[in-house]
């Protein structure tokens, strides 16, 4: 199971990123544990200054915009 964290406050792009990750995981048959991180200090400690950010298994893979579906598919396949 992949541990996925979406870093960001309660913004629309952050919510959409969570939905996208869950949707891709379901359609690709990948088991994920998606967590939403909203604590600003914790987000900044991960090096993210612009949200949403995406962390997979402890590695920051994206920040600053909503990722494309194709990107998410590649992240979850690895």
CSV table of N, CA, C and O in Angstrom, one decimal:
chain,number,residue,atom,x,y,z
A,1,UNK,N,0.9,-1.2,0.0
A,1,UNK,CA,0.0,0.0,0.0
A,1,UNK,C,0.9,1.2,0.0
A,1,UNK,O,1.8,1.3,0.8
A,2,UNK,N,0.6,2.2,-0.9
A,2,UNK,CA,1.3,3.4,-1.0
A,2,UNK,C,0.7,4.4,0.0
A,2,UNK,O,-0.5,4.6,0.1
A,3,UNK,N,1.6,5.1,0.7
A,3,UNK,CA,1.2,6.2,1.6
A,3,UNK,C,1.2,7.5,0.9
A,3,UNK,O,2.3,7.9,0.4
A,4,UNK,N,0.1,8.1,0.7
A,4,UNK,CA,0.0,9.4,-0.1
A,4,UNK,C,-0.5,10.5,0.8
A,4,UNK,O,-1.5,10.3,1.5
A,5,UNK,N,0.2,11.6,0.8
A,5,UNK,CA,-0.2,12.8,1.6
A,5,UNK,C,-0.4,13.9,0.6
A,5,UNK,O,0.4,14.2,-0.3
A,6,UNK,N,-1.6,14.6,0.8
A,6,UNK,CA,-1.9,15.8,0.0
A,6,UNK,C,-1.7,16.9,1.0
A,6,UNK,O,-2.4,17.0,2.0
A,7,UNK,N,-0.8,17.8,0.6
A,7,UNK,CA,-0.4,19.0,1.5
A,7,UNK,C,-1.2,20.2,1.0
A,7,UNK,O,-1.1,20.6,-0.1
A,8,UNK,N,-2.0,20.8,1.9
A,8,UNK,CA,-2.7,22.0,1.6
A,8,UNK,C,-3.8,22.2,2.5
A,8,UNK,O,-4.3,21.3,3.2
A,9,UNK,N,-4.3,23.5,2.5
A,9,UNK,CA,-5.4,23.8,3.3
A,9,UNK,C,-6.7,23.4,2.7
A,9,UNK,O,-6.7,22.5,1.8
A,10,UNK,N,-7.8,24.0,3.0
A,10,UNK,CA,-9.1,23.5,2.5
A,10,UNK,C,-9.5,24.1,1.2
A,10,UNK,O,-10.6,24.4,0.9
A,11,UNK,N,-8.5,24.3,0.3
A,11,UNK,CA,-8.7,24.9,-1.0
A,11,UNK,C,-9.3,24.0,-2.0
A,11,UNK,O,-9.2,22.7,-1.8
A,12,UNK,N,-10.0,24.5,-3.0
A,12,UNK,CA,-10.6,23.6,-4.0
A,12,UNK,C,-9.6,22.7,-4.8
A,12,UNK,O,-9.9,21.5,-5.0
A,13,UNK,N,-8.5,23.2,-5.1
A,13,UNK,CA,-7.5,22.4,-5.8
A,13,UNK,C,-7.0,21.3,-4.9
A,13,UNK,O,-6.7,20.2,-5.4
A,14,UNK,N,-6.8,21.6,-3.6
A,14,UNK,CA,-6.4,20.5,-2.7
A,14,UNK,C,-7.4,19.4,-2.6
A,14,UNK,O,-7.1,18.2,-2.7
A,15,UNK,N,-8.7,19.8,-2.5
A,15,UNK,CA,-9.8,18.8,-2.4
A,15,UNK,C,-9.8,18.0,-3.7
A,15,UNK,O,-10.0,16.8,-3.7
A,16,UNK,N,-9.7,18.7,-4.9
A,16,UNK,CA,-9.7,18.0,-6.2
A,16,UNK,C,-8.5,17.1,-6.3
A,16,UNK,O,-8.7,16.0,-6.9
A,17,UNK,N,-7.4,17.4,-5.8
A,17,UNK,CA,-6.2,16.5,-5.8
A,17,UNK,C,-6.5,15.2,-5.1
A,17,UNK,O,-6.1,14.2,-5.5
A,18,UNK,N,-7.1,15.3,-3.9
A,18,UNK,CA,-7.4,14.2,-3.1
A,18,UNK,C,-8.4,13.3,-3.9
A,18,UNK,O,-8.2,12.0,-4.0
A,19,UNK,N,-9.4,13.9,-4.5
A,19,UNK,CA,-10.3,13.1,-5.3
A,19,UNK,C,-9.7,12.4,-6.5
A,19,UNK,O,-9.9,11.3,-6.8
A,20,UNK,N,-8.8,13.2,-7.2
A,20,UNK,CA,-8.0,12.6,-8.3
A,20,UNK,C,-7.2,11.4,-7.9
A,20,UNK,O,-7.2,10.4,-8.6
A,21,UNK,N,-6.5,11.5,-6.8
A,21,UNK,CA,-5.6,10.4,-6.3
A,21,UNK,C,-6.4,9.2,-6.0
A,21,UNK,O,-6.1,8.1,-6.4
A,22,UNK,N,-7.5,9.4,-5.3
A,22,UNK,CA,-8.4,8.3,-5.0
A,22,UNK,C,-9.0,7.6,-6.3
A,22,UNK,O,-9.1,6.4,-6.4
A,23,UNK,N,-9.4,8.5,-7.2
A,23,UNK,CA,-10.0,8.0,-8.5
A,23,UNK,C,-9.0,7.2,-9.3
A,23,UNK,O,-9.3,6.1,-9.8
A,24,UNK,N,-7.8,7.7,-9.4
A,24,UNK,CA,-6.8,7.0,-10.2
A,24,UNK,C,-6.4,5.7,-9.5
A,24,UNK,O,-6.3,4.6,-10.2
A,25,UNK,N,-6.3,5.7,-8.2
A,25,UNK,CA,-5.9,4.5,-7.5
A,25,UNK,C,-7.0,3.4,-7.7
A,25,UNK,O,-6.6,2.3,-7.9
A,26,UNK,N,-8.2,3.8,-7.6
A,26,UNK,CA,-9.3,2.9,-7.8
A,26,UNK,C,-9.3,2.3,-9.2
A,26,UNK,O,-9.4,1.1,-9.4
A,27,UNK,N,-9.2,3.2,-10.2
A,27,UNK,CA,-9.2,2.7,-11.6
A,27,UNK,C,-8.0,1.9,-12.0
A,27,UNK,O,-8.1,1.1,-12.9
A,28,UNK,N,-6.9,2.1,-11.3
A,28,UNK,CA,-5.6,1.4,-11.6
A,28,UNK,C,-5.5,0.2,-10.7
A,28,UNK,O,-4.5,-0.6,-10.9
A,29,UNK,N,-6.4,0.0,-9.8
A,29,UNK,CA,-6.3,-1.1,-8.9
A,29,UNK,C,-5.1,-1.1,-7.9
A,29,UNK,O,-4.5,-2.1,-7.5
A,30,UNK,N,-4.7,0.2,-7.5
A,30,UNK,CA,-3.6,0.4,-6.6
A,30,UNK,C,-4.2,0.7,-5.2
A,30,UNK,O,-5.0,1.5,-5.0
A,31,UNK,N,-3.6,0.0,-4.2
A,31,UNK,CA,-4.0,0.3,-2.8
A,31,UNK,C,-3.2,1.5,-2.3
A,31,UNK,O,-2.0,1.5,-2.3
A,32,UNK,N,-4.0,2.5,-1.8
A,32,UNK,CA,-3.4,3.7,-1.3
A,32,UNK,C,-4.0,4.1,0.0
A,32,UNK,O,-5.2,3.8,0.3
A,33,UNK,N,-3.3,4.8,0.8
A,33,UNK,CA,-3.7,5.4,2.1
A,33,UNK,C,-3.5,6.9,1.9
A,33,UNK,O,-2.4,7.4,2.0
A,34,UNK,N,-4.6,7.6,1.5
A,34,UNK,CA,-4.5,9.1,1.2
A,34,UNK,C,-4.8,9.8,2.4
A,34,UNK,O,-5.9,9.7,3.0
A,35,UNK,N,-3.9,10.7,2.8
A,35,UNK,CA,-4.1,11.5,4.0
A,35,UNK,C,-4.0,13.0,3.6
A,35,UNK,O,-3.2,13.3,2.7
A,36,UNK,N,-4.8,13.8,4.2
A,36,UNK,CA,-4.8,15.3,4.0
A,36,UNK,C,-4.0,15.9,5.1
A,36,UNK,O,-4.3,15.7,6.3
A,37,UNK,N,-2.9,16.7,4.8
A,37,UNK,CA,-2.1,17.4,5.7
A,37,UNK,C,-2.5,18.9,5.6
A,37,UNK,O,-2.2,19.5,4.6
A,38,UNK,N,-3.1,19.5,6.7
A,38,UNK,CA,-3.5,20.9,6.6
A,38,UNK,C,-2.7,21.8,7.5
A,38,UNK,O,-2.8,23.0,7.5
A,39,UNK,N,-1.8,21.2,8.3
A,39,UNK,CA,-1.0,22.0,9.3
A,39,UNK,C,0.1,22.8,8.5
A,39,UNK,O,1.0,22.2,7.9
A,40,UNK,N,0.0,24.1,8.5
A,40,UNK,CA,0.9,24.9,7.7
A,40,UNK,C,2.4,24.7,8.1
A,40,UNK,O,3.3,24.6,7.2
A,41,UNK,N,2.7,24.6,9.4
A,41,UNK,CA,4.1,24.3,9.8
A,41,UNK,C,4.6,23.0,9.2
A,41,UNK,O,5.7,22.9,8.8
A,42,UNK,N,3.7,21.9,9.3
A,42,UNK,CA,4.1,20.6,8.7
A,42,UNK,C,4.3,20.7,7.2
A,42,UNK,O,5.3,20.1,6.7
A,43,UNK,N,3.4,21.4,6.5
A,43,UNK,CA,3.6,21.6,5.1
A,43,UNK,C,4.9,22.3,4.7
A,43,UNK,O,5.6,21.8,3.9
A,44,UNK,N,5.2,23.4,5.4
A,44,UNK,CA,6.4,24.1,5.2
A,44,UNK,C,7.6,23.3,5.5
A,44,UNK,O,8.7,23.4,4.8
A,45,UNK,N,7.6,22.4,6.5
A,45,UNK,CA,8.7,21.6,6.9
A,45,UNK,C,9.0,20.6,5.8
A,45,UNK,O,10.2,20.1,5.7
A,46,UNK,N,8.1,20.3,4.9
A,46,UNK,CA,8.3,19.4,3.8
A,46,UNK,C,8.8,20.1,2.6
A,46,UNK,O,9.0,19.5,1.5
A,47,UNK,N,9.0,21.4,2.7
A,47,UNK,CA,9.6,22.2,1.6
A,47,UNK,C,8.5,22.8,0.6
A,47,UNK,O,8.9,23.2,-0.5
A,48,UNK,N,7.3,22.7,1.0
A,48,UNK,CA,6.2,23.2,0.1
A,48,UNK,C,5.8,24.6,0.5
A,48,UNK,O,5.4,24.8,1.6
A,49,UNK,N,5.9,25.5,-0.5
A,49,UNK,CA,5.5,26.9,-0.3
A,49,UNK,C,4.2,27.2,-1.0
A,49,UNK,O,3.6,28.2,-0.8
A,50,UNK,N,3.9,26.4,-2.0
A,50,UNK,CA,2.7,26.6,-2.8
A,50,UNK,C,2.0,25.2,-2.9
A,50,UNK,O,2.5,24.2,-3.3
A,51,UNK,N,0.7,25.3,-2.6
A,51,UNK,CA,-0.1,24.1,-2.5
A,51,UNK,C,-1.0,23.9,-3.8
A,51,UNK,O,-1.2,24.9,-4.4
A,52,UNK,N,-1.5,22.8,-4.0
A,52,UNK,CA,-1.3,21.5,-3.3
A,52,UNK,C,0.0,20.9,-3.5
A,52,UNK,O,0.6,21.1,-4.6
A,53,UNK,N,0.5,20.1,-2.5
A,53,UNK,CA,1.7,19.3,-2.7
A,53,UNK,C,1.3,17.8,-2.5
A,53,UNK,O,0.3,17.5,-1.9
A,54,UNK,N,2.1,17.0,-3.2
A,54,UNK,CA,1.8,15.6,-3.1
A,54,UNK,C,3.1,14.8,-2.6
A,54,UNK,O,4.1,15.0,-3.3
A,55,UNK,N,2.9,14.0,-1.6
A,55,UNK,CA,4.0,13.3,-1.1
A,55,UNK,C,3.6,11.8,-1.2
A,55,UNK,O,2.6,11.4,-0.7
A,56,UNK,N,4.5,11.0,-1.8
A,56,UNK,CA,4.2,9.6,-1.9
A,56,UNK,C,5.3,8.8,-1.2
A,56,UNK,O,6.5,8.9,-1.6
A,57,UNK,N,5.0,8.0,-0.3
A,57,UNK,CA,5.9,7.2,0.5
A,57,UNK,C,7.1,8.0,1.0
A,57,UNK,O,8.3,7.6,0.9
A,58,UNK,N,6.8,9.2,1.5
A,58,UNK,CA,7.8,10.1,2.1
A,58,UNK,C,8.6,11.0,1.1
A,58,UNK,O,9.4,11.8,1.6
A,59,UNK,N,8.3,10.9,-0.2
A,59,UNK,CA,9.0,11.7,-1.2
A,59,UNK,C,8.1,12.7,-1.8
A,59,UNK,O,7.0,12.4,-2.3
A,60,UNK,N,8.4,14.0,-1.8
A,60,UNK,CA,7.7,15.0,-2.4
A,60,UNK,C,7.8,14.9,-3.9
A,60,UNK,O,8.9,14.9,-4.5
A,61,UNK,N,6.6,14.7,-4.6
A,61,UNK,CA,6.6,14.4,-6.0
A,61,UNK,C,6.0,15.6,-6.8
A,61,UNK,O,6.2,15.7,-8.0
A,62,UNK,N,5.3,16.5,-6.1
A,62,UNK,CA,4.7,17.6,-6.8
A,62,UNK,C,4.2,18.7,-5.9
A,62,UNK,O,3.9,18.4,-4.7
A,63,UNK,N,4.3,19.9,-6.3
A,63,UNK,CA,3.7,21.0,-5.6
A,63,UNK,C,3.4,22.2,-6.5
A,63,UNK,O,4.0,22.3,-7.5
A,64,UNK,N,2.5,23.0,-6.0
A,64,UNK,CA,2.2,24.3,-6.7
A,64,UNK,C,1.0,24.3,-7.6
A,64,UNK,O,0.5,25.3,-8.0
A,65,UNK,N,0.5,23.1,-8.0
A,65,UNK,CA,-0.7,23.1,-8.8
A,65,UNK,C,-1.3,21.7,-8.7
A,65,UNK,O,-0.7,20.8,-8.1
A,66,UNK,N,-2.5,21.6,-9.3
A,66,UNK,CA,-3.1,20.3,-9.3
A,66,UNK,C,-2.4,19.4,-10.4
A,66,UNK,O,-2.2,19.9,-11.5
A,67,UNK,N,-2.0,18.2,-10.0
A,67,UNK,CA,-1.3,17.4,-11.0
A,67,UNK,C,-2.2,16.9,-12.1
A,67,UNK,O,-3.4,16.7,-11.9
A,68,UNK,N,-1.6,16.6,-13.2
A,68,UNK,CA,-2.4,16.0,-14.3
A,68,UNK,C,-2.7,14.5,-14.0
A,68,UNK,O,-1.9,13.8,-13.3
A,69,UNK,N,-3.7,14.0,-14.5
A,69,UNK,CA,-4.1,12.6,-14.3
A,69,UNK,C,-3.0,11.6,-14.7
A,69,UNK,O,-2.7,10.7,-14.0
A,70,UNK,N,-2.4,11.9,-15.9
A,70,UNK,CA,-1.3,11.1,-16.4
A,70,UNK,C,-0.1,11.0,-15.4
A,70,UNK,O,0.5,9.9,-15.2
A,71,UNK,N,0.2,12.1,-14.7
A,71,UNK,CA,1.2,12.1,-13.7
A,71,UNK,C,0.9,11.2,-12.6
A,71,UNK,O,1.7,10.5,-12.1
A,72,UNK,N,-0.3,11.3,-12.1
A,72,UNK,CA,-0.8,10.5,-11.0
A,72,UNK,C,-0.7,9.0,-11.3
A,72,UNK,O,-0.2,8.2,-10.5
A,73,UNK,N,-1.1,8.7,-12.5
A,73,UNK,CA,-1.0,7.3,-12.9
A,73,UNK,C,0.4,6.8,-12.9
A,73,UNK,O,0.7,5.7,-12.3
A,74,UNK,N,1.4,7.6,-13.3
A,74,UNK,CA,2.8,7.2,-13.3
A,74,UNK,C,3.3,7.1,-11.9
A,74,UNK,O,4.0,6.1,-11.5
A,75,UNK,N,2.9,8.0,-11.0
A,75,UNK,CA,3.4,7.9,-9.6
A,75,UNK,C,2.9,6.7,-8.9
A,75,UNK,O,3.6,6.0,-8.2
A,76,UNK,N,1.6,6.3,-9.2
A,76,UNK,CA,1.1,5.1,-8.5
A,76,UNK,C,1.5,3.8,-9.1
A,76,UNK,O,1.4,2.8,-8.4
A,77,UNK,N,2.0,3.8,-10.3
A,77,UNK,CA,2.5,2.6,-10.9
A,77,UNK,C,3.9,2.2,-10.4
A,77,UNK,O,4.2,1.0,-10.3
A,78,UNK,N,4.7,3.2,-10.0
A,78,UNK,CA,6.0,2.9,-9.6
A,78,UNK,C,6.1,2.1,-8.3
A,78,UNK,O,5.2,2.2,-7.4
